[in-house]
PDB file of C-alpha atoms in Angstrom:
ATOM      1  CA  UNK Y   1     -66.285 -74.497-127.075  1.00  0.00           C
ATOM      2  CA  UNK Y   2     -66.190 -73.078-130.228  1.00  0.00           C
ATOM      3  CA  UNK Y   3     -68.700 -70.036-130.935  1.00  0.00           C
ATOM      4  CA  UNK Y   4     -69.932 -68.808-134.125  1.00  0.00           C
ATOM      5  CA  UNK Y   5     -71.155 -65.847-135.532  1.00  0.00           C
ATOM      6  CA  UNK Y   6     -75.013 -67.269-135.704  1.00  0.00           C
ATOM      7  CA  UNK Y   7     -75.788 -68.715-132.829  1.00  0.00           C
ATOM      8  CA  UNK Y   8     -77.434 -65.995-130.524  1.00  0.00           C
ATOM      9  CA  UNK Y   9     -79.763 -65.372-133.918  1.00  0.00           C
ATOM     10  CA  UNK Y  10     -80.932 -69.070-134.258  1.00  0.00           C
ATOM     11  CA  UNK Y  11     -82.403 -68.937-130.533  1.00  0.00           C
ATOM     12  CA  UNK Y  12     -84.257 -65.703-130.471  1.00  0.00           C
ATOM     13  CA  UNK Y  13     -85.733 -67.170-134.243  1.00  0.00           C
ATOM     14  CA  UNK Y  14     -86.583 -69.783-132.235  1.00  0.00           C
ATOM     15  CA  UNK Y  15     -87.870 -68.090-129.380  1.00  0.00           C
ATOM     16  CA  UNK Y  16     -90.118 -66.452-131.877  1.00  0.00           C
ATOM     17  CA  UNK Y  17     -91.997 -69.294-133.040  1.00  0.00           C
ATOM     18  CA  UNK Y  18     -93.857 -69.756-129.816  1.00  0.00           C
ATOM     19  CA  UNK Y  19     -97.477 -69.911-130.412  1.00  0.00           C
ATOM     20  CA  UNK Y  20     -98.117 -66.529-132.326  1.00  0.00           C
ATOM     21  CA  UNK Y  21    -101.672 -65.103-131.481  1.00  0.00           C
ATOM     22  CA  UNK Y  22    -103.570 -61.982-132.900  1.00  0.00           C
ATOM     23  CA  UNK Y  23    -104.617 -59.741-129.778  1.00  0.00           C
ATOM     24  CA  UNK Y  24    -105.544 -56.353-129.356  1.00  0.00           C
ATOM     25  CA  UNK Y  25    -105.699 -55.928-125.479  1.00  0.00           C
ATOM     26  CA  UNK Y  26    -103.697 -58.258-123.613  1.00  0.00           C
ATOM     27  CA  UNK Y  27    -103.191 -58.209-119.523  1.00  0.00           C
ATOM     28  CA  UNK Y  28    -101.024 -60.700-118.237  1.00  0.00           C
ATOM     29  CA  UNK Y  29    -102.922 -62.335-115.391  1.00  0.00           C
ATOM     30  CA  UNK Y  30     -99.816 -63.850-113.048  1.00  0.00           C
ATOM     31  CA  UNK Y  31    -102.904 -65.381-110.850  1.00  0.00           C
ATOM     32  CA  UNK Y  32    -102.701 -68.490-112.021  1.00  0.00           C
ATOM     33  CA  UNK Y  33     -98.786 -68.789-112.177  1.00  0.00           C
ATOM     34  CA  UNK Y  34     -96.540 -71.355-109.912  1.00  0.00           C
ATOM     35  CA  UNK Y  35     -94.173 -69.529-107.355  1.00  0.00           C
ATOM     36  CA  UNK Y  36     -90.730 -70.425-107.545  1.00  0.00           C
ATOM     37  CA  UNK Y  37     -90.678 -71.471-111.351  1.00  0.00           C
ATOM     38  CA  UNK Y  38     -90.410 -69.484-114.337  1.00  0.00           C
ATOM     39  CA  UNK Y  39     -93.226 -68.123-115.956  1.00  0.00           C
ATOM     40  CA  UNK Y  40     -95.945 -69.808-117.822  1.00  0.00           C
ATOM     41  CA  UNK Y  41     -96.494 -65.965-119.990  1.00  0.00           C
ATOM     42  CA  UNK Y  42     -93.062 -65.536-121.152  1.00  0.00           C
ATOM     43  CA  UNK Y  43     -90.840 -67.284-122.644  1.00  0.00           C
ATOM     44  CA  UNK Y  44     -87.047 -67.024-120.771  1.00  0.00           C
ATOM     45  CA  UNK Y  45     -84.266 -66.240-123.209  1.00  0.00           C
ATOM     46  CA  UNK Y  46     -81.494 -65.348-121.331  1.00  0.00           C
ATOM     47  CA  UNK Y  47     -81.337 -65.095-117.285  1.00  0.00           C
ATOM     48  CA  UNK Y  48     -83.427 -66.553-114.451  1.00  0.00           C
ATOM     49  CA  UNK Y  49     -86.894 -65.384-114.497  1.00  0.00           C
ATOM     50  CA  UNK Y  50     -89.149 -66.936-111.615  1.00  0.00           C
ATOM     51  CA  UNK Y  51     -92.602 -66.289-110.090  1.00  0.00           C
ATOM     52  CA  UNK Y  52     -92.181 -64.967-106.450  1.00  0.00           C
ATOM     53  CA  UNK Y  53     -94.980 -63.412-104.045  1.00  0.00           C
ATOM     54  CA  UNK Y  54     -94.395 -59.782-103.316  1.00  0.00           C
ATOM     55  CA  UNK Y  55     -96.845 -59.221-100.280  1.00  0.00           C
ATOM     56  CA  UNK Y  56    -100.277 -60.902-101.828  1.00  0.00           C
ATOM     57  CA  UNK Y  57     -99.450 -60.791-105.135  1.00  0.00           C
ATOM     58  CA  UNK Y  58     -97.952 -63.133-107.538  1.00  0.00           C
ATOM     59  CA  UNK Y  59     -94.586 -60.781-109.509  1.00  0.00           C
ATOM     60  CA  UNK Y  60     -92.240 -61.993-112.043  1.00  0.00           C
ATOM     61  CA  UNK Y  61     -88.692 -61.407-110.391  1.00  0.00           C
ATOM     62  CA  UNK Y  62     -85.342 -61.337-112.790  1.00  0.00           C
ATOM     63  CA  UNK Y  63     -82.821 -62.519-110.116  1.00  0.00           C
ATOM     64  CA  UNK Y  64     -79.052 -61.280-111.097  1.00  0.00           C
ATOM     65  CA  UNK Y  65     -77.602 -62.818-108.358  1.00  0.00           C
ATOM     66  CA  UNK Y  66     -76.638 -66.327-110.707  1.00  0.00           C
ATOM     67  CA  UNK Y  67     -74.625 -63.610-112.599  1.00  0.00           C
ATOM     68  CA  UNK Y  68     -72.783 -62.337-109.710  1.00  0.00           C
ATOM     69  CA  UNK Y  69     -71.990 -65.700-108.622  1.00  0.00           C
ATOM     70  CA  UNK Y  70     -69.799 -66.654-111.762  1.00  0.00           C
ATOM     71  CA  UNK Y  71     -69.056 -64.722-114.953  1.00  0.00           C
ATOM     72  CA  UNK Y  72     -69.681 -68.178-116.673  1.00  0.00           C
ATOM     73  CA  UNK Y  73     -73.209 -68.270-115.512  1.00  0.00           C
ATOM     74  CA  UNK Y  74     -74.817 -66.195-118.144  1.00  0.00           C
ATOM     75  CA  UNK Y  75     -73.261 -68.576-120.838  1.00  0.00           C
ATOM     76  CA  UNK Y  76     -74.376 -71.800-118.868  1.00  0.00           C
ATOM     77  CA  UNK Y  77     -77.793 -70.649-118.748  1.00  0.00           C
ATOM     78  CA  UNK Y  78     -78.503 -69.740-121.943  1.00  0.00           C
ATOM     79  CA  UNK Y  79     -77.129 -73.138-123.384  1.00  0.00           C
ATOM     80  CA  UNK Y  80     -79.125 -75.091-121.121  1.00  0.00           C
ATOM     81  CA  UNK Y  81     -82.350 -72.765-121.737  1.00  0.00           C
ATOM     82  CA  UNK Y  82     -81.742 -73.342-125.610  1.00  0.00           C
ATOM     83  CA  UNK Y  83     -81.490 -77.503-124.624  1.00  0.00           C
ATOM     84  CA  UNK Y  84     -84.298 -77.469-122.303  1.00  0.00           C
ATOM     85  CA  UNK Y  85     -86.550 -75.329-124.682  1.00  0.00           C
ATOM     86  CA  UNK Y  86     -85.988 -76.473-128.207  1.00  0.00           C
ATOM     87  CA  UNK Y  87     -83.537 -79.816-127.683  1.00  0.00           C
ATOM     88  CA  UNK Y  88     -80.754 -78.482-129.447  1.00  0.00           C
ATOM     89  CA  UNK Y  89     -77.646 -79.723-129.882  1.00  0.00           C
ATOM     90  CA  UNK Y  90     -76.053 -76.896-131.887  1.00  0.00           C
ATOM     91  CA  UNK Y  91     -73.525 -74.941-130.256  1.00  0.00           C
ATOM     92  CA  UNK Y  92     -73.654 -72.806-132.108  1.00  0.00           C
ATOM     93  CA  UNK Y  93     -75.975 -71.144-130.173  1.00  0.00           C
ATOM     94  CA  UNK Y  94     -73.739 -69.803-128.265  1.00  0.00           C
ATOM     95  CA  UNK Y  95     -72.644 -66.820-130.592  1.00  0.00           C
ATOM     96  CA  UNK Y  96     -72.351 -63.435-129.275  1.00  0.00           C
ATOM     97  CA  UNK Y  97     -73.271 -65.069-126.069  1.00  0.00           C
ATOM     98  CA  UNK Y  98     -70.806 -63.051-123.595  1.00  0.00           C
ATOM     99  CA  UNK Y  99     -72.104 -59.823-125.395  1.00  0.00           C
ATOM    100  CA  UNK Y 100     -75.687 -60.952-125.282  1.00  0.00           C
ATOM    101  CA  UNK Y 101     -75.883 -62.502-121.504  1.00  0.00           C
ATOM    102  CA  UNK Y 102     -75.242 -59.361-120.018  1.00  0.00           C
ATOM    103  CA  UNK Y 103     -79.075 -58.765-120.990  1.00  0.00           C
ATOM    104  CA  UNK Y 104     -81.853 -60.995-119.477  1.00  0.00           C
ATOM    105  CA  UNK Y 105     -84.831 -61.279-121.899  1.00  0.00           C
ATOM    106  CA  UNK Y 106     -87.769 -62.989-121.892  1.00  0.00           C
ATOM    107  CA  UNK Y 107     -90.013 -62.706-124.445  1.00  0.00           C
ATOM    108  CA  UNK Y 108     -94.098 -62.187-123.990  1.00  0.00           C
ATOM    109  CA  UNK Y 109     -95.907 -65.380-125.516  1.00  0.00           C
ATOM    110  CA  UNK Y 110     -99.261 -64.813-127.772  1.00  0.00           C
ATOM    111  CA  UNK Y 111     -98.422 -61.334-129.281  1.00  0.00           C
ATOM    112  CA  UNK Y 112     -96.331 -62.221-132.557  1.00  0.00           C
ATOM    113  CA  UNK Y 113     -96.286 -58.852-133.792  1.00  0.00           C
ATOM    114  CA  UNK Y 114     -96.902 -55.472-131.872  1.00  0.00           C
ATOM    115  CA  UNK Y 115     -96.700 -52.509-134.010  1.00  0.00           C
ATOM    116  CA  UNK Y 116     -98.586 -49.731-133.096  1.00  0.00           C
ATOM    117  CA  UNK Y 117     -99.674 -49.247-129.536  1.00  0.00           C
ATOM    118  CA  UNK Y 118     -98.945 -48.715-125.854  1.00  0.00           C
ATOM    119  CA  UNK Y 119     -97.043 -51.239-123.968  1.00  0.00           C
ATOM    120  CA  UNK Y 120     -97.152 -50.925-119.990  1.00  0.00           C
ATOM    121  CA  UNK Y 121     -95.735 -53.006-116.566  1.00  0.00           C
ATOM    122  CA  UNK Y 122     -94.783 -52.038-112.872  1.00  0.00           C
ATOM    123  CA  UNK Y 123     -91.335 -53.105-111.907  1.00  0.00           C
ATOM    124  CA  UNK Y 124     -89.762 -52.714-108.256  1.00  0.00           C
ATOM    125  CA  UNK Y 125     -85.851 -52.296-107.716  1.00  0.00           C
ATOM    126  CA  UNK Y 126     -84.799 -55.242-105.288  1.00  0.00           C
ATOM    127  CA  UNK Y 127     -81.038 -55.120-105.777  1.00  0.00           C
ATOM    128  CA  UNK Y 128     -77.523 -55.166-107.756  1.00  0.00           C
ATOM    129  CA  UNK Y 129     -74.157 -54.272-107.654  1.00  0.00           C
ATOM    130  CA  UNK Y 130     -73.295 -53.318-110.853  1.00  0.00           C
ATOM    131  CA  UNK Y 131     -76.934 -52.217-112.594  1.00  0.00           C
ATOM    132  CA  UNK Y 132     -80.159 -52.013-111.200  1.00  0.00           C
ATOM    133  CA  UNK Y 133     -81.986 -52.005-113.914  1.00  0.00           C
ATOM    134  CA  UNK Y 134     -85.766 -52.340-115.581  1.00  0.00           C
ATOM    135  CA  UNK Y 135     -87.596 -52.287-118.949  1.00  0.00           C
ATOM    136  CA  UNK Y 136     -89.815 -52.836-121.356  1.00  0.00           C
ATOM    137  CA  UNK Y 137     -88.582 -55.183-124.730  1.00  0.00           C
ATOM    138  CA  UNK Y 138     -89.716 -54.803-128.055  1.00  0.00           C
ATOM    139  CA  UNK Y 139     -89.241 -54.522-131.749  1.00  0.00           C
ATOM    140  CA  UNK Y 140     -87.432 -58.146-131.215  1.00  0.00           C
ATOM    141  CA  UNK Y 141     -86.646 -59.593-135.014  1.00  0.00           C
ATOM    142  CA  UNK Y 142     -86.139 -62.832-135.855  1.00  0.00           C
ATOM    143  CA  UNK Y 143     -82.644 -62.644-136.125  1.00  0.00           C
ATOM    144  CA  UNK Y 144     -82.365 -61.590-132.405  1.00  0.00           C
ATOM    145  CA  UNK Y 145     -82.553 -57.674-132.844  1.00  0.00           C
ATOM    146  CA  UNK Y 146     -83.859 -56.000-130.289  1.00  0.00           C
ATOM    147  CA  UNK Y 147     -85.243 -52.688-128.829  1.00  0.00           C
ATOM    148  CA  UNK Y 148     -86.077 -51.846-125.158  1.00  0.00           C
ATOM    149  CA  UNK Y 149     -86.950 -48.997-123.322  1.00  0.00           C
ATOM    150  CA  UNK Y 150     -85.586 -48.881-119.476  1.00  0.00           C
ATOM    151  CA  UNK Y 151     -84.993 -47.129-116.069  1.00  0.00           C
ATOM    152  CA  UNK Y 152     -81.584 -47.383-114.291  1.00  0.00           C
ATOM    153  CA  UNK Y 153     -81.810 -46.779-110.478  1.00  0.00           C
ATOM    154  CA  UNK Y 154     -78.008 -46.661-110.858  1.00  0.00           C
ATOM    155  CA  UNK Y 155     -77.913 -43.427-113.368  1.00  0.00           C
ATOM    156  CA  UNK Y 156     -82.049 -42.578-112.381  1.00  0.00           C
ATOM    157  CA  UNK Y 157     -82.709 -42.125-115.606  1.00  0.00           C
ATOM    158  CA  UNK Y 158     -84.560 -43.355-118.185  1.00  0.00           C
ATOM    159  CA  UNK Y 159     -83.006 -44.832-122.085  1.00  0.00           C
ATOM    160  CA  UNK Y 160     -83.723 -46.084-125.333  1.00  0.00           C
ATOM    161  CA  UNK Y 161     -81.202 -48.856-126.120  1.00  0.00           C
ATOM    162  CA  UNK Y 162     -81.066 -50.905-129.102  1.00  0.00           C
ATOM    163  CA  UNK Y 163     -79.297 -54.474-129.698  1.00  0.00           C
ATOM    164  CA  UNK Y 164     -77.470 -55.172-133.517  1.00  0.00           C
ATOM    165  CA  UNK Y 165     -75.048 -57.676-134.895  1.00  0.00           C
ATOM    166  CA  UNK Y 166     -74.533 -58.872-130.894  1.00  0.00           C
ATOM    167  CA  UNK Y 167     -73.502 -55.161-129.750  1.00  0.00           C
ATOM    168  CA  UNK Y 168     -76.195 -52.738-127.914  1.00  0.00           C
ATOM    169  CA  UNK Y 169     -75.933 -48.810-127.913  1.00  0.00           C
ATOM    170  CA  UNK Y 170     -78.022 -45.981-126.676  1.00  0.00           C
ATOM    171  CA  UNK Y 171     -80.117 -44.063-129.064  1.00  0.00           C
ATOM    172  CA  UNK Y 172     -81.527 -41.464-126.997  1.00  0.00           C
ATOM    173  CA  UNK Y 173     -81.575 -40.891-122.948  1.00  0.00           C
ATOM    174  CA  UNK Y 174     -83.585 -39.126-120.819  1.00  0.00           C
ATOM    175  CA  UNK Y 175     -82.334 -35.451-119.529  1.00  0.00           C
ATOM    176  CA  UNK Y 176     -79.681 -35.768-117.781  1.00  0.00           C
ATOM    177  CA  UNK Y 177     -80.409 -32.584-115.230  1.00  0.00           C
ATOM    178  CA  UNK Y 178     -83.986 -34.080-114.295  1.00  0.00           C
ATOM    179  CA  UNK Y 179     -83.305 -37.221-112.864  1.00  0.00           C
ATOM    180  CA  UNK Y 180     -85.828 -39.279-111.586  1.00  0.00           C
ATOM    181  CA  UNK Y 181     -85.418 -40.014-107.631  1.00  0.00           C
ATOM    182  CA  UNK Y 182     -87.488 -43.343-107.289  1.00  0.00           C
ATOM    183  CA  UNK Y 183     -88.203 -44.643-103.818  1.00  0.00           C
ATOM    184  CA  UNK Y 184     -86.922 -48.387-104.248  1.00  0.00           C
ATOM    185  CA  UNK Y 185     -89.491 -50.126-101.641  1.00  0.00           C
ATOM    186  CA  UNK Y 186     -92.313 -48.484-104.131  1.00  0.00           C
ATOM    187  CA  UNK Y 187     -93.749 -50.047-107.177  1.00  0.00           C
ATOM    188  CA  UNK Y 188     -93.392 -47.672-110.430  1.00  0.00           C
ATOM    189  CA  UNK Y 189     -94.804 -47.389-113.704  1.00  0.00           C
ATOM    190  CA  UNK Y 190     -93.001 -47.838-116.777  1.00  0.00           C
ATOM    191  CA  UNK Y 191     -95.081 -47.330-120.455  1.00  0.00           C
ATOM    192  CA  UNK Y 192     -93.977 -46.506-123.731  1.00  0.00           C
ATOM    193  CA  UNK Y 193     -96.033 -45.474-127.024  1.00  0.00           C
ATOM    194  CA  UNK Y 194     -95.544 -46.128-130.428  1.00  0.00           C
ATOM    195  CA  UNK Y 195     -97.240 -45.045-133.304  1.00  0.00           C
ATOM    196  CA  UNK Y 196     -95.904 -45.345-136.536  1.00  0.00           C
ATOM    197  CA  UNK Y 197     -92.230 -43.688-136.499  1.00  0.00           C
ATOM    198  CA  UNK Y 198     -93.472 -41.661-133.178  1.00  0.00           C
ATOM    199  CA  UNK Y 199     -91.579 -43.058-129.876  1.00  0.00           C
ATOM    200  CA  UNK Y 200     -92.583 -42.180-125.872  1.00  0.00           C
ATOM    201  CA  UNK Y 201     -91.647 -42.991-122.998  1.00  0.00           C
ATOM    202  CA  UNK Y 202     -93.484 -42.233-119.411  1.00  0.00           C
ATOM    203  CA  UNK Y 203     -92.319 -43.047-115.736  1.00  0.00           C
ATOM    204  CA  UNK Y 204     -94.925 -43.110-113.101  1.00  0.00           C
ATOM    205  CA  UNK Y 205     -97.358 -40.957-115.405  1.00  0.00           C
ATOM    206  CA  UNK Y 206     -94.135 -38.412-116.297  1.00  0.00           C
ATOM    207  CA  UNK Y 207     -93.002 -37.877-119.935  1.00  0.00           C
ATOM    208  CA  UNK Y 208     -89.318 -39.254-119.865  1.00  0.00           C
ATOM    209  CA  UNK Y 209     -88.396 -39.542-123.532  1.00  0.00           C
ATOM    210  CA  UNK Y 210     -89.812 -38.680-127.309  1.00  0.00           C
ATOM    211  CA  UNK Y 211     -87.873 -39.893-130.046  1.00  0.00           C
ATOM    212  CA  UNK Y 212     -88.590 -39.821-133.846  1.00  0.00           C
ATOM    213  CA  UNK Y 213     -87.477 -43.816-134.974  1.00  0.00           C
ATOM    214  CA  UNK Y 214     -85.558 -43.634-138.066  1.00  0.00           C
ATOM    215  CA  UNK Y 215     -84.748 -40.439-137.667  1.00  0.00           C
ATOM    216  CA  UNK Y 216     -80.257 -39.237-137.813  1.00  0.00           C
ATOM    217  CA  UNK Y 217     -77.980 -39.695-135.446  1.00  0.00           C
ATOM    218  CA  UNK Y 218     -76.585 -36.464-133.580  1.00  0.00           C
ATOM    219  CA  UNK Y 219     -72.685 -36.477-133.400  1.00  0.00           C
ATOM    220  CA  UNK Y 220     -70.422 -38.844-132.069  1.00  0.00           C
ATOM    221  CA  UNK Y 221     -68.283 -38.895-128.554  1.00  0.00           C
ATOM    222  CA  UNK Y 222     -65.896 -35.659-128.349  1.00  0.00           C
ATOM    223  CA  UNK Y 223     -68.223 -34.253-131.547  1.00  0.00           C
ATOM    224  CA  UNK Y 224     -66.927 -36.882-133.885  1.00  0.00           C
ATOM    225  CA  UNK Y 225     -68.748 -38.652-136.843  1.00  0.00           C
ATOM    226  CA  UNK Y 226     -72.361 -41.189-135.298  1.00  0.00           C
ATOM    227  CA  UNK Y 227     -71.251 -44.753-134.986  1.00  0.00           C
ATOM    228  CA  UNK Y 228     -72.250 -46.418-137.790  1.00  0.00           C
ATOM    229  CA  UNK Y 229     -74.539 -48.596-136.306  1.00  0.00           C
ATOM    230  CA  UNK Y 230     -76.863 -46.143-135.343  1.00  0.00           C
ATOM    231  CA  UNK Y 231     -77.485 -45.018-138.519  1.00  0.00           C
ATOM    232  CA  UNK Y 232     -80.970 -46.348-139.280  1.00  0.00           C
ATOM    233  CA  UNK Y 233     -80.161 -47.246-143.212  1.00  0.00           C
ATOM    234  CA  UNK Y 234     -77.162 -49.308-141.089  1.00  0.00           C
ATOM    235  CA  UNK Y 235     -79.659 -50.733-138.473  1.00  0.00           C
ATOM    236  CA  UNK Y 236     -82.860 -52.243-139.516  1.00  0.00           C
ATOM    237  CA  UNK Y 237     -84.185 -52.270-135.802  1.00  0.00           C
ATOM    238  CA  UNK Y 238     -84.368 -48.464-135.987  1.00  0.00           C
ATOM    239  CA  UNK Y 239     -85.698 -48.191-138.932  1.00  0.00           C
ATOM    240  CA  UNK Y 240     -90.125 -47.607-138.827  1.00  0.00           C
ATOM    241  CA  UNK Y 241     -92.189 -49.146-138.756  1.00  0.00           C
ATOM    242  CA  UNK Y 242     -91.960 -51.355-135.545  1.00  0.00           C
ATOM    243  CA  UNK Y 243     -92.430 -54.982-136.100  1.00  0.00           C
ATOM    244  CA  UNK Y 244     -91.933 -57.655-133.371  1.00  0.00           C
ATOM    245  CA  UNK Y 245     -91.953 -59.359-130.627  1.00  0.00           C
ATOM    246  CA  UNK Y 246     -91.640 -57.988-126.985  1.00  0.00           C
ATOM    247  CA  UNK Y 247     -91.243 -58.897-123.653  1.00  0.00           C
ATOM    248  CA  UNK Y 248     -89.223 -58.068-120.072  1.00  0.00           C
ATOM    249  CA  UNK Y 249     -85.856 -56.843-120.313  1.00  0.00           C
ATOM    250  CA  UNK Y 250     -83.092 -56.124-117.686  1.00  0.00           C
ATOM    251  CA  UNK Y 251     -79.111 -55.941-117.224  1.00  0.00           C
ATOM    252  CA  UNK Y 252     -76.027 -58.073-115.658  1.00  0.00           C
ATOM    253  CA  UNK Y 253     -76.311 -58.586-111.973  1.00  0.00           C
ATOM    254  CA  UNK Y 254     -80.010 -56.607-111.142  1.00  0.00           C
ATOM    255  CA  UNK Y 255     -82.886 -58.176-109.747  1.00  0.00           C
ATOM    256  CA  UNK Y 256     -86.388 -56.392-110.347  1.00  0.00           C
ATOM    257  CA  UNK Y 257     -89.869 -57.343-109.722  1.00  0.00           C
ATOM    258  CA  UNK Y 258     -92.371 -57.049-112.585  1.00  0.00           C
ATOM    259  CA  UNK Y 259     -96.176 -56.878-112.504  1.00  0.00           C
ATOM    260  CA  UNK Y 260     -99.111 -55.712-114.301  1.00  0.00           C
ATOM    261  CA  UNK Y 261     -98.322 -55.984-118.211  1.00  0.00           C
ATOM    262  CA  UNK Y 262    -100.409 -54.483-120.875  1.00  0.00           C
ATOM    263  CA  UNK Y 263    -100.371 -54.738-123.960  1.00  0.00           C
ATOM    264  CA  UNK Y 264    -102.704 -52.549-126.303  1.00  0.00           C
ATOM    265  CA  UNK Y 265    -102.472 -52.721-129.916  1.00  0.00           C
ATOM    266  CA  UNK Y 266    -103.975 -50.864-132.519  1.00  0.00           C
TER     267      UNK Y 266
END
């Protein structure tokens, strides 16, 4: 197959269309959602997203384990996502889609355009070899740019990543000499702020991370010049104001569970 430098862009503009609503409070309710199929509130980009029943209550689960399985697999399900979902033919698609795969995404349906506000959800490490990992999306563009704030139970330790031209890198991670210990049969709390070019990030009610958006670079690996990319007159996903769409994110070959997302905008 022959993969193009576009491809990964035309889905998430896509993925964007989906029934834009204005909201200022927003609580997804996964009462009402089928077990075992994906669901109804978000819209799967990339990965296998399915309701499951943790206990009594209806969760959203990320399984990595289709990952695992082949190294193909993230490839084959994001073609067949962009067929079942739009009935596209163009392979096109498939674009950065090695890079991107490694990222499960599914994007929140009926908020078009967060900004300023608070963005919430509980997530529960289940497993994964490589990453167990957990977050919040946001700042998604139409061209498939992306921001998301997560936890690694890998590193325990909380990060600000961003996605660009098909290549993430961190902007800013939690200190490294206070990690957080999580008990992995426990639900936790994951919420993030933003108001205007202010960033912050809390685990279970503990500030993890305040970053300034827009704001310079510090130095590069061994002191050497910033990458490029994180330079926000490089990047237009760093640069304020925040403007997008946002969602569940995760990484390669981890399987969370995810409850309880709010959304308040203001």
């Amino acid at each position: 197959m022959n993969l193009s430098k576009h491809g990964i862009r035309t889905l998430l503009a896509l993925a964007l269309l989906v029934t834009p609503l204005a909201a200022a409070d927003k609580k997804i309710d996964l009462n009402k959602e089928q077990v075992g199929k994906p669901p109804a509130a978000f819209e799967p980009m990339v990965g296998t997203w399915v309701v499951v029943e943790d206990v009594k209550d209806k969760v959203i689960m990320v399984d990595g384990r289709p990952w695992v399985a082949s190294k193909d697999n993230p490839t084959k399900l994001l073609i067949e996502s962009a067929r079942k979902l739009y009935g596209t033919s163009n392979e096109e698609l498939m674009d950065n889609a090695k890079q991107f795969a490694y990222y499960p995404v599914a994007v929140l349906k009926g908020v078009d355009n967060f900004s300023n506000g608070t963005i919430s959800l509980k997530f529960k490490t289940i497993s994964g070899e490589s990453d167990r990992c957990s977050g919040i999306l946001f700042n998604v563009k139409t061209n498939g740019d992306w921001l998301a704030i997560r936890y690694n139970d890998t590193e325990n330790n909380v990060a600000l990543w961003e996605f660009h031209n098909g290549i993430r890198r961190p902007v800013k991670f939690s200190d490294r000499s206070k990690p957080f210990m999580l008990d992995k049969n426990a639900w936790h709390e994951l919420k993030m702020t933003v108001d205007g070019a202010d960033f912050k990030a809390w685990l279970d009610g503990n500030i993890a991370l305040e970053h300034t958006l827009g704001s310079q670079p510090g130095p590069g690996r061994n002191g050497g010049p910033p990458n490029p990319d994180l330079i926000p007159a490089n990047n237009p996903v760093l640069q304020p104001p925040v403007a997008g769409r946002i969602g569940l994110w995760s990484k390669t070959d981890s399987t969370s569970y995810f409850k309880d997302y709010m959304v308040t905008m203001r």
